[in-house]
CSV table of C-alpha atoms in Angstrom, one decimal:
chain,number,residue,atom,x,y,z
A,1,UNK,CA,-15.5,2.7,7.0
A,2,UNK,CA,-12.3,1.1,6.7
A,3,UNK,CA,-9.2,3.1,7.8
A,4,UNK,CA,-6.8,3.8,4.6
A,5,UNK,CA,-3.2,2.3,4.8
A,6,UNK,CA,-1.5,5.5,4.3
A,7,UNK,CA,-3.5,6.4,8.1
A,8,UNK,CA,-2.6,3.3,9.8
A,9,UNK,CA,0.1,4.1,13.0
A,10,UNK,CA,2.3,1.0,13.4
A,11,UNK,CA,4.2,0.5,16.5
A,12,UNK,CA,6.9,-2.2,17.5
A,13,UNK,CA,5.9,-5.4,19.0
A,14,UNK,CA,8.9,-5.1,21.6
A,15,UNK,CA,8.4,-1.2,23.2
A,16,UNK,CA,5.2,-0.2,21.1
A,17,UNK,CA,6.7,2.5,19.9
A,18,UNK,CA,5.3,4.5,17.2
A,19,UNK,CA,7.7,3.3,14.3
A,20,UNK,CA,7.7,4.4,10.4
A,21,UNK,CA,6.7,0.7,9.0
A,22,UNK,CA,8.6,1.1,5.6
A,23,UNK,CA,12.1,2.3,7.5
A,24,UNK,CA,11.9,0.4,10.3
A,25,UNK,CA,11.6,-2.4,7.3
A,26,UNK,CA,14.8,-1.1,5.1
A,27,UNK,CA,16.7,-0.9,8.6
A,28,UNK,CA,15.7,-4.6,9.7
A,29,UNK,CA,16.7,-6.0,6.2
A,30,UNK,CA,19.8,-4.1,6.7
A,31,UNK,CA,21.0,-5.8,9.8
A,32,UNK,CA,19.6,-9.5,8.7
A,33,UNK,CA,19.7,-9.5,4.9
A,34,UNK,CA,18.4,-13.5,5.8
A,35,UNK,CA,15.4,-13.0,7.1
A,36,UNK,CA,11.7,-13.4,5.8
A,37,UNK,CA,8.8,-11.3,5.7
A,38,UNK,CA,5.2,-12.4,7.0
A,39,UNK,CA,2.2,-10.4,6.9
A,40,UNK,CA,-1.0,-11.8,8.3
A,41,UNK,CA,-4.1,-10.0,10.1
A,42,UNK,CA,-6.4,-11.2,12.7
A,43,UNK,CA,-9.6,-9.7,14.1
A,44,UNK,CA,-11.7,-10.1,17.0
A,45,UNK,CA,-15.3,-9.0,18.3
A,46,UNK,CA,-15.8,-6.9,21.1
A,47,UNK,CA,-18.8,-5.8,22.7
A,48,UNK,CA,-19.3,-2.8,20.5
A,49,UNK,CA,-16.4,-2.9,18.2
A,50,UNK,CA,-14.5,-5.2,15.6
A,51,UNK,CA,-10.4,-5.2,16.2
A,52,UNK,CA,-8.7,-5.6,13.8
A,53,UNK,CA,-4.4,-5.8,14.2
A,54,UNK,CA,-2.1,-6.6,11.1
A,55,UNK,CA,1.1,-7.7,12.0
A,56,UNK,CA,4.2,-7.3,9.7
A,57,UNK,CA,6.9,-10.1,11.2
A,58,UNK,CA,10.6,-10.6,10.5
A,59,UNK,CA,11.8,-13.7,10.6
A,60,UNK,CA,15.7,-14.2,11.9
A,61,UNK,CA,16.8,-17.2,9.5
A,62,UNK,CA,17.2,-20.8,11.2
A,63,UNK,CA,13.8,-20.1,13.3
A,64,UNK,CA,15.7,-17.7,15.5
A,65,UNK,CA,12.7,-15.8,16.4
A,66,UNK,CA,10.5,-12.9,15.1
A,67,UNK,CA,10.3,-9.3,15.3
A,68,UNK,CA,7.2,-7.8,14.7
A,69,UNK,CA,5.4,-4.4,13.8
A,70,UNK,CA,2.0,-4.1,14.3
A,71,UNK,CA,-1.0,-1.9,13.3
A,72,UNK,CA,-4.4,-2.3,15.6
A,73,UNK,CA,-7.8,-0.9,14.6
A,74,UNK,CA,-11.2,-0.5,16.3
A,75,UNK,CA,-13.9,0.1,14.0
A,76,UNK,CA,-17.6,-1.0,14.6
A,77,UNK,CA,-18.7,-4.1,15.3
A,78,UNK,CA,-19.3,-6.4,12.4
A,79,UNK,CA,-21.6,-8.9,13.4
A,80,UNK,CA,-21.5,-10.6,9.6
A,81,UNK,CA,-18.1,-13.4,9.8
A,82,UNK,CA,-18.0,-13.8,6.1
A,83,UNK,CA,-17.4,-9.7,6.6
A,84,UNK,CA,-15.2,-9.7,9.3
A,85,UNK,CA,-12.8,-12.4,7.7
A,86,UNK,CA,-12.9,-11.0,4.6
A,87,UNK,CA,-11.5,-7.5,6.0
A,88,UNK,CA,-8.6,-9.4,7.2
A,89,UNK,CA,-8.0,-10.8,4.2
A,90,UNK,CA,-8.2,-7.0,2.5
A,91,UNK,CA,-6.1,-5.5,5.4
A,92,UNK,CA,-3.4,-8.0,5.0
A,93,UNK,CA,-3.0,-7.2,1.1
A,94,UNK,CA,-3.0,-3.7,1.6
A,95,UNK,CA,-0.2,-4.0,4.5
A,96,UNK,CA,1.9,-6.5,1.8
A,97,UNK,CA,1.1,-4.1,-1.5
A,98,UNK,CA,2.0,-1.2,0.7
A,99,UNK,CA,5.6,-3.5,1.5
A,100,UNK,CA,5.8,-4.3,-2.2
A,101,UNK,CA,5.1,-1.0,-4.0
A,102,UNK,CA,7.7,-0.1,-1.9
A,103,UNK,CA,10.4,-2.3,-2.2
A,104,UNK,CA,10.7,-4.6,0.8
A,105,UNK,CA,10.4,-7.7,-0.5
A,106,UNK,CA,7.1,-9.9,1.7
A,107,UNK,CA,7.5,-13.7,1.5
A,108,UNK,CA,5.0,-14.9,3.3
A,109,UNK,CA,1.1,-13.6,3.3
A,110,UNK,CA,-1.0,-15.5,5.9
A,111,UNK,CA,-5.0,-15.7,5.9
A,112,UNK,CA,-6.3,-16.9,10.0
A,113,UNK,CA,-8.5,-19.1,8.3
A,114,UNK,CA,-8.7,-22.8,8.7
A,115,UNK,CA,-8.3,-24.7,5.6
A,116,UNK,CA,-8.5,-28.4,6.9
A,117,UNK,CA,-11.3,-28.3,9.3
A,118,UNK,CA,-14.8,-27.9,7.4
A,119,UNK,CA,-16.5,-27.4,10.4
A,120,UNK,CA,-14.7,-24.6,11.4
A,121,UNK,CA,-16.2,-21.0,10.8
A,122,UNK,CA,-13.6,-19.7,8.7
A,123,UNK,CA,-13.5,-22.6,5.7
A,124,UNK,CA,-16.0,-21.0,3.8
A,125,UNK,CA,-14.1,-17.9,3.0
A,126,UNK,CA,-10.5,-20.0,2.7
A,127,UNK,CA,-10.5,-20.5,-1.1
A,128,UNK,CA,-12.1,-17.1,-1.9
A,129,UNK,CA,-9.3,-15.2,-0.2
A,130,UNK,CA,-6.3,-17.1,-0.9
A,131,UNK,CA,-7.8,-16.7,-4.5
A,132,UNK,CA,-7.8,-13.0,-4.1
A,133,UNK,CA,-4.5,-12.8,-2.6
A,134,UNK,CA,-2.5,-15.1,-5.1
A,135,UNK,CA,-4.4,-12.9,-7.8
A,136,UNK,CA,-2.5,-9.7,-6.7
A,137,UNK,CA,0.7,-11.7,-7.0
A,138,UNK,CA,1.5,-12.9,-3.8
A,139,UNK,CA,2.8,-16.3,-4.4
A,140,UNK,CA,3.1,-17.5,-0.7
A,141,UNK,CA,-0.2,-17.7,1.0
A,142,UNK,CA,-0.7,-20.1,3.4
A,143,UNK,CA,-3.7,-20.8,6.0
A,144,UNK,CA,-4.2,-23.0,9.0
A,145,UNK,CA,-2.9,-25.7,10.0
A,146,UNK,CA,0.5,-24.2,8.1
A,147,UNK,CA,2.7,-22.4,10.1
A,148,UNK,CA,1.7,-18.8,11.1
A,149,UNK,CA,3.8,-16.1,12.1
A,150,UNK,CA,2.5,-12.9,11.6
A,151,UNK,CA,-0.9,-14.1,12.0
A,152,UNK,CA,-0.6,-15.7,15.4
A,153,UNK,CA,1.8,-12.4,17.1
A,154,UNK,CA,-2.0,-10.5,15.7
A,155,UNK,CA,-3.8,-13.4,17.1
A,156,UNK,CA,-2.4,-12.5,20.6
A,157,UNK,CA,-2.5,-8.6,20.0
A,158,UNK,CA,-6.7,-8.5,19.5
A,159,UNK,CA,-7.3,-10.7,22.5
């Protein structure tokens, strides 16, 4: 069973503190009105569990570095990868709907899945979740080999 959003605990990427996501958000916007928004999910298999760590990433304008907020999750391990991808892709619009809805504006969505390399494991699911993600109306989704913010601070965060 998939945790609900309203559940998740987010902490800071710099002190892991326990932080409330949406004012931690109003307060970052506050003090760099010029930054962007990422939100991007990545998961990784355990022995008996499935991480799963969404990352919601500020952006300082002129590339001058991220701040980050993250939410980590250890359910059971899903052995299925069109499954396991696809819970990204679900955790990273509820993270973004849950920025919308209230009012801090996301500019970026990221999926961790490859859309250039056929071979890789993740292609297969590329078009369907961009596909759901631009249908909620996030205009920005981009997938490997595009940049990545949010997704590669989660990347690091589930290893």
């Amino acid at each position: 069973q998939v945790t609900k959003m309203e559940h998740l605990v987010y902490r800071d990427g710099h002190d892991n503190s326990v932080v409330d996501v949406l004012h931690h958000a109003r307060e970052f916007i506050k003090q760099h009105p010029d930054l962007e928004i990422y939100v991007g999910t990545d998961s990784q298999n355990k022995k008996k569990v499935t991480i799963y760590c969404t990352v919601i990433a500020f952006r300082y304008s002129c590339g001058r570095g991220v701040h980050y907020v993250y939410s980590k999750q250890h359910i059971p391990k899903i052995k299925d990868r069109w499954t396991r991808l696809w819970k990204e892709a679900e955790f990273t619009a509820q993270a973004a709907t849950m920025l919308r809805t209230n009012l801090v504006p996301v500019h970026h969505v990221e999926v961790d899945y490859n859309a250039k390399d056929k071979t890789a494991g993740s292609y297969s699911i590329v078009t369907s979740a961009v596909g759901y993600l631009k249908g909620l109306g996030f205009d920005n989704v981009t997938a490997k080999p595009d940049l990545q913010v949010a997704v590669k601070a989660a990347n690091h965060l589930v290893q």
